[in-house]
XYZ file of C-alpha atoms in Angstrom:
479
model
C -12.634 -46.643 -78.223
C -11.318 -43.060 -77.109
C -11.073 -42.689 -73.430
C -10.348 -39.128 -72.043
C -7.989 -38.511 -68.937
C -8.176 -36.128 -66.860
C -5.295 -35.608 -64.090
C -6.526 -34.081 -60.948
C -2.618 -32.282 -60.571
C -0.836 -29.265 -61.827
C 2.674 -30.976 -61.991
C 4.890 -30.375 -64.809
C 6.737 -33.819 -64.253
C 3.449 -36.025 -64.432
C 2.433 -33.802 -67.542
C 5.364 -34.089 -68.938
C 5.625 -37.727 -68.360
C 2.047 -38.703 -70.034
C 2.509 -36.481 -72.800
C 5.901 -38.220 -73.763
C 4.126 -41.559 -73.347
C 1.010 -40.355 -75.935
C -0.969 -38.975 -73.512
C -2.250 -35.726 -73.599
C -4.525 -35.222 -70.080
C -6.911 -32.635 -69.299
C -5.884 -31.098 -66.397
C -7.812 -30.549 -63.155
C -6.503 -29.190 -60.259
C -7.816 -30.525 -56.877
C -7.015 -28.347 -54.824
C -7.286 -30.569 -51.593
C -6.151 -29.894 -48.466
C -3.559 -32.143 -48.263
C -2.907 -32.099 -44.099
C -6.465 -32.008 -42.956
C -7.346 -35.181 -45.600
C -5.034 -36.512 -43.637
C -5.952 -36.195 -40.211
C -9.636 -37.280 -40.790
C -8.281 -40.258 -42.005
C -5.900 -40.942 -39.189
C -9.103 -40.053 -36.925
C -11.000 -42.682 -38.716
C -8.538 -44.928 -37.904
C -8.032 -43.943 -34.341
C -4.321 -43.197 -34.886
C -1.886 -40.113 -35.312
C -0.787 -39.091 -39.088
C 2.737 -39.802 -37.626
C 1.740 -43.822 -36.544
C 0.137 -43.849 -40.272
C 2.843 -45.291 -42.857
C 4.037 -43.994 -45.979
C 2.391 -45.983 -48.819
C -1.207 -45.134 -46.626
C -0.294 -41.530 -46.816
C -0.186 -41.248 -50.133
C -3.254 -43.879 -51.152
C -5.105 -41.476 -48.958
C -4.093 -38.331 -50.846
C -4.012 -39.869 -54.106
C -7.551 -41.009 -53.521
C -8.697 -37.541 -51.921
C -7.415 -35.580 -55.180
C -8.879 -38.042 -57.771
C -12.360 -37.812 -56.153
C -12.449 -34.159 -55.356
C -12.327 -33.747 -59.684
C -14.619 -36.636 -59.830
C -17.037 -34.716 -57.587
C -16.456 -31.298 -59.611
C -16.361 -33.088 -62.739
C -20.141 -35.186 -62.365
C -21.530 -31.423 -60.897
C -20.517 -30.231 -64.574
C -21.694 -33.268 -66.505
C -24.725 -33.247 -64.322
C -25.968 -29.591 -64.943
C -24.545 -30.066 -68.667
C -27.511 -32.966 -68.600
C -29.984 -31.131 -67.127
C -29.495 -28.286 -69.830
C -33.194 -27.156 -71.264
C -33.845 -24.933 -74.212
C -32.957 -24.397 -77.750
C -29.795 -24.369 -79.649
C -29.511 -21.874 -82.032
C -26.682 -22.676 -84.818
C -25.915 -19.059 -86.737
C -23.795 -20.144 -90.202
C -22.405 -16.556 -90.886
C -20.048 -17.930 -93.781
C -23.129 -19.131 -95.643
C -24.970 -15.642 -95.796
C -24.515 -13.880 -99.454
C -22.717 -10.579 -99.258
C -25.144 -7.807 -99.853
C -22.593 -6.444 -102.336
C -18.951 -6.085 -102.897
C -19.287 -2.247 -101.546
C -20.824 -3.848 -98.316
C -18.018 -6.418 -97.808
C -15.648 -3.863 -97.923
C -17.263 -1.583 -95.342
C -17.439 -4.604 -93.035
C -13.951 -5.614 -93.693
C -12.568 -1.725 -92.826
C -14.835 -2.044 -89.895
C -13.113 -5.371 -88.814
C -9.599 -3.688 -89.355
C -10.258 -0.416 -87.707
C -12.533 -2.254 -84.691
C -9.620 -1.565 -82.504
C -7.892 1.093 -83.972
C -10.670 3.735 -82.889
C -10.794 6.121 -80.103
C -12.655 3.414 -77.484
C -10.281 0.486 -78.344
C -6.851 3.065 -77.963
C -5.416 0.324 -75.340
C -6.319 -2.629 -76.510
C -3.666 -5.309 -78.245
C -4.069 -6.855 -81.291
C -1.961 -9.690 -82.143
C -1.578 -10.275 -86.073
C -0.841 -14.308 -85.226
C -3.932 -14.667 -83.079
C -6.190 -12.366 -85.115
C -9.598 -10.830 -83.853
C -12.884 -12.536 -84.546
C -13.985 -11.466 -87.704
C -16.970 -8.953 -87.735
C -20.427 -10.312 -88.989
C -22.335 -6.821 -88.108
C -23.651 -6.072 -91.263
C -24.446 -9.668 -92.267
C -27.609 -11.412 -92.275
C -26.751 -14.565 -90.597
C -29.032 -17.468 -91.728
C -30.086 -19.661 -88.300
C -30.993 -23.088 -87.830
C -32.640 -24.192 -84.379
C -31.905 -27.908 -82.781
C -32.449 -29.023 -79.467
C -29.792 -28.133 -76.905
C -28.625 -31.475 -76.353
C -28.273 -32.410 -80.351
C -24.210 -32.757 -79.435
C -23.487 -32.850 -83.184
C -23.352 -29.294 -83.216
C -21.064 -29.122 -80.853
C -18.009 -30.839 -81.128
C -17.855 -33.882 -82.859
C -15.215 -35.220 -80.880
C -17.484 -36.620 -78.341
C -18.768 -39.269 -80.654
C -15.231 -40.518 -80.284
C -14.876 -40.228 -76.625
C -16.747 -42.732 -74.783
C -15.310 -42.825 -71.124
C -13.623 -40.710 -68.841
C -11.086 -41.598 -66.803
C -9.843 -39.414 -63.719
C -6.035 -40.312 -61.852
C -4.812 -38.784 -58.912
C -1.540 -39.248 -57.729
C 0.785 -38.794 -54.515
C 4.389 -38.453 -53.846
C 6.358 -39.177 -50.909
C 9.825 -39.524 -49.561
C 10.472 -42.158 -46.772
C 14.361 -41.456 -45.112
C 15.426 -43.282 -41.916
C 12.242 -43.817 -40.503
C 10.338 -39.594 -41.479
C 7.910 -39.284 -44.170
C 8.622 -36.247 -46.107
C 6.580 -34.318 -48.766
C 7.325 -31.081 -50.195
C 9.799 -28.555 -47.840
C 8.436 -25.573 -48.970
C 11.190 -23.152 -47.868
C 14.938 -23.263 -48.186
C 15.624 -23.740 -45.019
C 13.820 -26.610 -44.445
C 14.836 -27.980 -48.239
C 18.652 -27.416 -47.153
C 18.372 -29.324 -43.657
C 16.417 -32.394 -45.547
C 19.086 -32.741 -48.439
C 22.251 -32.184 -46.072
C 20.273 -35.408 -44.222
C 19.636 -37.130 -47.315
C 23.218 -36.655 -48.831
C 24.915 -40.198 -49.581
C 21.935 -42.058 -48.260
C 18.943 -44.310 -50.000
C 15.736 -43.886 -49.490
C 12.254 -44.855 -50.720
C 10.009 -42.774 -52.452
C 6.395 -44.320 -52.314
C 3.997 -42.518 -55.194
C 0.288 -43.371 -54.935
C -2.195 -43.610 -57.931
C -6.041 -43.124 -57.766
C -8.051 -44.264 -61.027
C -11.610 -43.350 -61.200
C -14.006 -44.231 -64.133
C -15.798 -41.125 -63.799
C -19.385 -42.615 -65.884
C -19.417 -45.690 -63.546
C -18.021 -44.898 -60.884
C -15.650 -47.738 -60.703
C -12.275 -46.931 -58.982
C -8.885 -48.717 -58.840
C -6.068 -47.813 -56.110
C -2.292 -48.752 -56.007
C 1.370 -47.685 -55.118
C 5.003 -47.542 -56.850
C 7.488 -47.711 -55.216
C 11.070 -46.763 -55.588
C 14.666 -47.143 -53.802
C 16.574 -43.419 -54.418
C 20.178 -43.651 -53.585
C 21.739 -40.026 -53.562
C 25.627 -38.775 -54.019
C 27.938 -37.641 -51.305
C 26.521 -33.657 -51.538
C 28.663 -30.160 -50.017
C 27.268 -27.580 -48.193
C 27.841 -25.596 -51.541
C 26.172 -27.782 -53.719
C 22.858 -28.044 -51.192
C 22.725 -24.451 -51.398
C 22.861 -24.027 -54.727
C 20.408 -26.681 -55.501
C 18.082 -25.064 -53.354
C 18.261 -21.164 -54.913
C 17.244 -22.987 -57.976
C 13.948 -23.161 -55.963
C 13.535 -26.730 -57.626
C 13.176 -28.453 -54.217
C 10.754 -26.256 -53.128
C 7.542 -27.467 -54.073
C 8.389 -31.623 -54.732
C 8.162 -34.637 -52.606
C 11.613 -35.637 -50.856
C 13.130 -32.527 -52.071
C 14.671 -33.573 -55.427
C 13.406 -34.476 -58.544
C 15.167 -36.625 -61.575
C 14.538 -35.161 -64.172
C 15.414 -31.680 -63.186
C 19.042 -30.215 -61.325
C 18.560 -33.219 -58.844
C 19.790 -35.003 -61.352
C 23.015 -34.952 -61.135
C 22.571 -35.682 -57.697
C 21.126 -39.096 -57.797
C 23.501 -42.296 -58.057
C 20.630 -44.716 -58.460
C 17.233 -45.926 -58.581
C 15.581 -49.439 -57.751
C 11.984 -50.125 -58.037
C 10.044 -47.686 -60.717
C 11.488 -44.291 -61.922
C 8.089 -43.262 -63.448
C 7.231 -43.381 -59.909
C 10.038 -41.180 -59.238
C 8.945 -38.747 -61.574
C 5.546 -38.466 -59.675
C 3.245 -41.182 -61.927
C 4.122 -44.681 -62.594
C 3.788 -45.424 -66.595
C 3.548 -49.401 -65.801
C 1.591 -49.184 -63.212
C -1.249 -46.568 -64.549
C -1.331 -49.024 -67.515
C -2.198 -51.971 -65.544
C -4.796 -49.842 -63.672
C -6.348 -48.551 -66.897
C -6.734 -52.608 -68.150
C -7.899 -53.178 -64.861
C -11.394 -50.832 -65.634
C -11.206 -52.844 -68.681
C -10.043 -50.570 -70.920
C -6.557 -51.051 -72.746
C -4.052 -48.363 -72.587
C -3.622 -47.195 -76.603
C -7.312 -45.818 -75.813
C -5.917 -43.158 -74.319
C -3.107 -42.081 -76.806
C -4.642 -38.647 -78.184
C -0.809 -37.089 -79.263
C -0.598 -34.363 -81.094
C 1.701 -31.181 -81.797
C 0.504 -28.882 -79.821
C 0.734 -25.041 -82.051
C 1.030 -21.710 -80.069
C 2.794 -22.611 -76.994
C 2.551 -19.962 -74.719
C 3.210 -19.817 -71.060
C 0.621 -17.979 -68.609
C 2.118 -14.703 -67.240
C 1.022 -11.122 -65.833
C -2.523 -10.495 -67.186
C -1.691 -6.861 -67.660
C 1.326 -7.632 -69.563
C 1.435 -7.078 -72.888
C 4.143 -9.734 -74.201
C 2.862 -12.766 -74.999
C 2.913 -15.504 -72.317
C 6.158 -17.889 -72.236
C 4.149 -20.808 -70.801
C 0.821 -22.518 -70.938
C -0.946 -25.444 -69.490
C -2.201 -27.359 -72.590
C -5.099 -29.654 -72.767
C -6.379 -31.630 -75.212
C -7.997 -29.694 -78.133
C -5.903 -27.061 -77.036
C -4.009 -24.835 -80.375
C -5.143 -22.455 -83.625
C -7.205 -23.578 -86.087
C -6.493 -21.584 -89.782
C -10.368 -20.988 -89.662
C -12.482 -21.151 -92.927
C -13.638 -17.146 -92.397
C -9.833 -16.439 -92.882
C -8.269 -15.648 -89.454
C -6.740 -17.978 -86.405
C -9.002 -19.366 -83.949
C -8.314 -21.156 -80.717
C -9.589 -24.778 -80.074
C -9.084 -28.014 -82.405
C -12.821 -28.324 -81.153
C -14.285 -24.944 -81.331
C -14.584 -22.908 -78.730
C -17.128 -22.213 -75.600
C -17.937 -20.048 -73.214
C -21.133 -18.998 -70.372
C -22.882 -16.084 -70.718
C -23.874 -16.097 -66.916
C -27.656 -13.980 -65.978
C -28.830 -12.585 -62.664
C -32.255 -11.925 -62.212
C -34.415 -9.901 -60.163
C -35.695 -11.830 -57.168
C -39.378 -9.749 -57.587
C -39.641 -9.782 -61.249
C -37.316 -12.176 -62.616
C -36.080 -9.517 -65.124
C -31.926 -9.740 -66.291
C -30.190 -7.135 -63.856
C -26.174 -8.078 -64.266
C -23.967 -11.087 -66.170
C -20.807 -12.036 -65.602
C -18.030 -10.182 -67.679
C -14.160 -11.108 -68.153
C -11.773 -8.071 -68.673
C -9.408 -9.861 -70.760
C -5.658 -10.113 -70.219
C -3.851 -7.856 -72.574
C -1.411 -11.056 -74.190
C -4.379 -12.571 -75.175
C -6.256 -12.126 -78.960
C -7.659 -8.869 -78.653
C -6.479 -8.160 -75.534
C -7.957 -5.591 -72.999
C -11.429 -5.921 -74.191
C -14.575 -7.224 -72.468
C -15.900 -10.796 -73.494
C -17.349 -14.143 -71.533
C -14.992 -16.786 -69.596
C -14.642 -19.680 -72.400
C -12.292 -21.686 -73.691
C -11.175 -24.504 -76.309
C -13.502 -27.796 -75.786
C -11.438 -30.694 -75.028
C -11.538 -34.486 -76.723
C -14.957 -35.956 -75.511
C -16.753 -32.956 -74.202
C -19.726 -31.304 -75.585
C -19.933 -27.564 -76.072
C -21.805 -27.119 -72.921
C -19.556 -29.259 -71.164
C -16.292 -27.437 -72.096
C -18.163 -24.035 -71.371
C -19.021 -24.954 -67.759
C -15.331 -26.443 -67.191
C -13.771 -23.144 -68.842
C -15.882 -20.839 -67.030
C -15.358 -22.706 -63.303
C -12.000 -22.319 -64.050
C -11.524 -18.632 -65.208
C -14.152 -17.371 -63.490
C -15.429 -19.389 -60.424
C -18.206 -19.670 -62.058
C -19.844 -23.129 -60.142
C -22.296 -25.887 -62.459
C -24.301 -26.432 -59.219
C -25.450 -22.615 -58.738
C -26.518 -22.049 -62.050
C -29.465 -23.287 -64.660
C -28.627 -23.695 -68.274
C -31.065 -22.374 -70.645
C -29.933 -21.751 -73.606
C -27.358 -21.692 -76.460
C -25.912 -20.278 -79.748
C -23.241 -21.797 -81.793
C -21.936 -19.084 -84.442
C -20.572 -21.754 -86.915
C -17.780 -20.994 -89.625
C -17.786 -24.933 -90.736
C -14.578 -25.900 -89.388
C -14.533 -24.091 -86.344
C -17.544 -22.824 -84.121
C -17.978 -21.122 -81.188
C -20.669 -21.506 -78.589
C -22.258 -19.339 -75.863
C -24.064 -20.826 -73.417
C -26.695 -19.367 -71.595
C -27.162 -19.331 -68.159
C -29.028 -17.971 -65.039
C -27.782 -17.793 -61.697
C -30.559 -20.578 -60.081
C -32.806 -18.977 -57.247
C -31.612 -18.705 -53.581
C -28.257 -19.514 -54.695
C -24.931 -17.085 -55.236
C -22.532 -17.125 -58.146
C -19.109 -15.154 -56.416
C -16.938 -14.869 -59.985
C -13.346 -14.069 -59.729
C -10.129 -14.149 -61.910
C -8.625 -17.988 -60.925
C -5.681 -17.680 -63.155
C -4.188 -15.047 -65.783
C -5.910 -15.126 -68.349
C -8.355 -12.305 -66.881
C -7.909 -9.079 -65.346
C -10.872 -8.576 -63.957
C -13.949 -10.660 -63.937
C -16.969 -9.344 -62.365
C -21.294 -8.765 -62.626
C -22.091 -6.209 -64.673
C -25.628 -4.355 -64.869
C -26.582 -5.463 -68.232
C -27.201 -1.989 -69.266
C -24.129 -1.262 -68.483
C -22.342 -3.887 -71.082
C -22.410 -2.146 -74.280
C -20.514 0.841 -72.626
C -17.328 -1.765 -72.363
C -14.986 -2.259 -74.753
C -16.082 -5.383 -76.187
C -14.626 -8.323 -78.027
C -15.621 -7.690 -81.451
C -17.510 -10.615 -81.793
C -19.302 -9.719 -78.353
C -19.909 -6.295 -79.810
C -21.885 -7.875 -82.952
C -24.038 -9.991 -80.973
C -24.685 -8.491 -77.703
C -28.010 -6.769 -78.887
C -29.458 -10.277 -80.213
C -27.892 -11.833 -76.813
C -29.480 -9.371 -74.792
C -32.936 -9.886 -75.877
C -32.275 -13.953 -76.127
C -31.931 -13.060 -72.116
C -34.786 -11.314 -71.654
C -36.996 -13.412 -73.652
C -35.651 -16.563 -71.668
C -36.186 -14.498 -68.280
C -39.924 -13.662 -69.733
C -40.484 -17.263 -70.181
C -38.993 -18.563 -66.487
């Protein structure tokens, strides 16, 4: 059996920690506020966040974090579910070229798509290569229903559960609690306290089975004993801005390092997730741990940077299914599982006619940079296409499951890789607010749909915006 895990945290350490262990975690940020989760459980209590100890503190947090991404995660898997409509599967690859004189025109046409006077700005990266263009081919269709998940991403066959951890991290030293310092003043003041003394750092774990609902709590625990540390040295450690942003202000694995004299208890805990201890949780949901092992070497690392920048990013956060796939039409595509993305729809309130959709300006690092597509991404392990399309476009674009109706889909499939749009209207009385939430956009915003072709378009946009635009307005006919 293949579980998936997703981690409801952003830190590098805990990444870093389950990917050297086998484990390659989807990751979902939170996004909890950590201080007032607090005080409505000290008020539940009928006691101050100061009376409460360490180890609660960070059950509580670790517990608010896992089930805030348990709660986003069931409102994608439940409007995934309640998807209606067709799937239409378009097998491009399969369609006989009219003639060798025709191939060639589309082929020039794919070469010189962004080499014209309209696409003068946009970036073209040889290594990522644009979608190839299918304009003047007659691409043979085959129509399923939209939950037929074969079509999809195979994957989640393999992927039976889900399992969701949040974690916690923090610092006990003579009696305080401390979490992360933020600034470098405070940072300084807390390691010049902590210098030559032990403390405990207390890390708490949150495991959620996110189809049953079943959820398992527990703390690590750890005794940190630090070095004799100069004024010099605290200062220096802190303009590395390392302390900044972790619990107790130091970190092991990092320039802390050298700081630390020794450690009792767990140093996975340490590190911000407890190996041992997530492993025992894991068997106790009655699941064993080598169902989660999902290694593999990761291709086109790349780390997220300034949208409008033209380099290539130094840094990414990777998640499973995440890298290029040498694609059977002859150029790179991203996604081990195909690709996905939501073609969001307003509609008139009067006639129920298509008025805008939701359009990402596309940051110029990525593959065909600059241009105008839909917020998608690579499907991970054990999602379906509709799934991964929701995820990717909530986290883009703010684009949120419960606000919208799924009604459609097309999968353009090149055999081993595929690439689905979803189809989508914004459901009655409710608001879709879209907005860039991380770099990979410039701008993402509604556009009046007669207003789209006028963009500069992602060339495989380009090619099927006219049969996408009257999908919508047949589906808007039919609602």
């Amino acid at each position: 059996m293949k579980v998936s895990l997703i981690l409801a945290s952003q830190s590098p350490a805990r990444r870093a920690v389950l990917a050297a262990a086998g484990v390659i975690p989807v990751i979902h940020v939170s996004e909890v506020d950590e201080p007032a989760a607090l005080r409505n459980a000290a008020n539940v209590q009928g006691v101050s966040v100061e009376q409460m100890s360490a180890e609660e503190r960070v059950s509580i947090l670790a517990r608010a974090k896992a089930f805030a991404v348990y709660e986003s995660w069931k409102l994608v898997s439940d409007a995934a579910a309640s998807a209606s409509g067709d799937l239409v599967v378009g097998y491009p690859l399969a369609a006989e070229a009219e003639s060798e004189n025709a191939e060639s025109e589309s082929s020039e046409s794919a070469s010189s798509a962004l080499a014209d006077d309209s696409q003068s700005d946009v970036t073209h990266n040889v290594d990522t290569a644009q979608t190839r263009d299918f304009s003047g081919v007659k691409v043979p269709t085959k129509t399923f229903d939209i939950h037929d998940f074969a079509h999809m991403n195979e994957s989640c066959n393999d992927c039976n559960s889900v399992l969701i951890v949040g974690c916690d991290s923090m610092f006990l030293l003579d009696g305080e609690c401390y979490g992360k310092p933020h600034t470098p003043e405070v940072a300084f003041e807390r390691i010049k306290q902590m210098s030559g003394k032990t403390g405990e750092l207390f890390t708490g774990h949150c495991l959620i089975d996110a189809k049953s609902g079943k959820t398992v709590c527990k703390v690590s625990r750890a005794s940190v004993t630090f070095a004799h540390m100069s004024d010099e040295e605290i200062r220096a450690y802190v303009e590395t801005g390392e302390p900044l942003e972790v619990a107790g202000s130091f970190t092991l694995e990092g320039f802390g390092g050298a700081f630390i004299e020794g450690i009792q208890g767990d140093p996975h805990g340490v590190l911000g997730i407890s190996l041992p201890l997530l492993r025992q949780m894991v068997c106790d949901l009655g699941y064993a741990w080598p169902d989660l092992w999902n290694s593999r070497k990761l291709e086109g690392e790349a780390i997220k940077d300034d949208p409008a920048s033209k380099e290539v990013p130094k840094e990414n956060v990777h998640q499973p299914g995440d890298g290029w796939v040498m694609c059977d039409c002859g150029r790179k595509h991203w996604g081990h599982n195909g690709a996905a993305g939501v073609l969001l729809a307003r509609r008139d309130e009067t006639t129920g006619r298509v008025t805008h959709v939701v359009m990402q300006h596309r940051a110029l690092w990525s593959a065909e940079g600059g241009t105008w597509g839909i917020p998608g991404g690579a499907i991970s392990d054990g999602e379906t296409a509709i799934e991964g399309a929701l995820r990717e476009s909530f986290e883009e674009a703010n684009i949120t499951s419960q606000d919208i109706d799924v009604v459609g889909a097309y999968c353009e499939n090149h055999g081993n890789w595929r690439y689905t749009t979803v189809f989508a209207f914004e459901k009655p009385g409710h608001c879709v607010n879209p907005c860039a939430h991380d770099d990979e956009s410039m701008e993402i915003k509604w556009v009046p749909i007669d207003d789209v072709p006028k963009l500069k378009l992602l060339t495989a946009m380009r090619t099927d915006w006219p049969s996408f635009r009257a999908r919508l307005d047949l589906l808007a006919s039919q609602r």
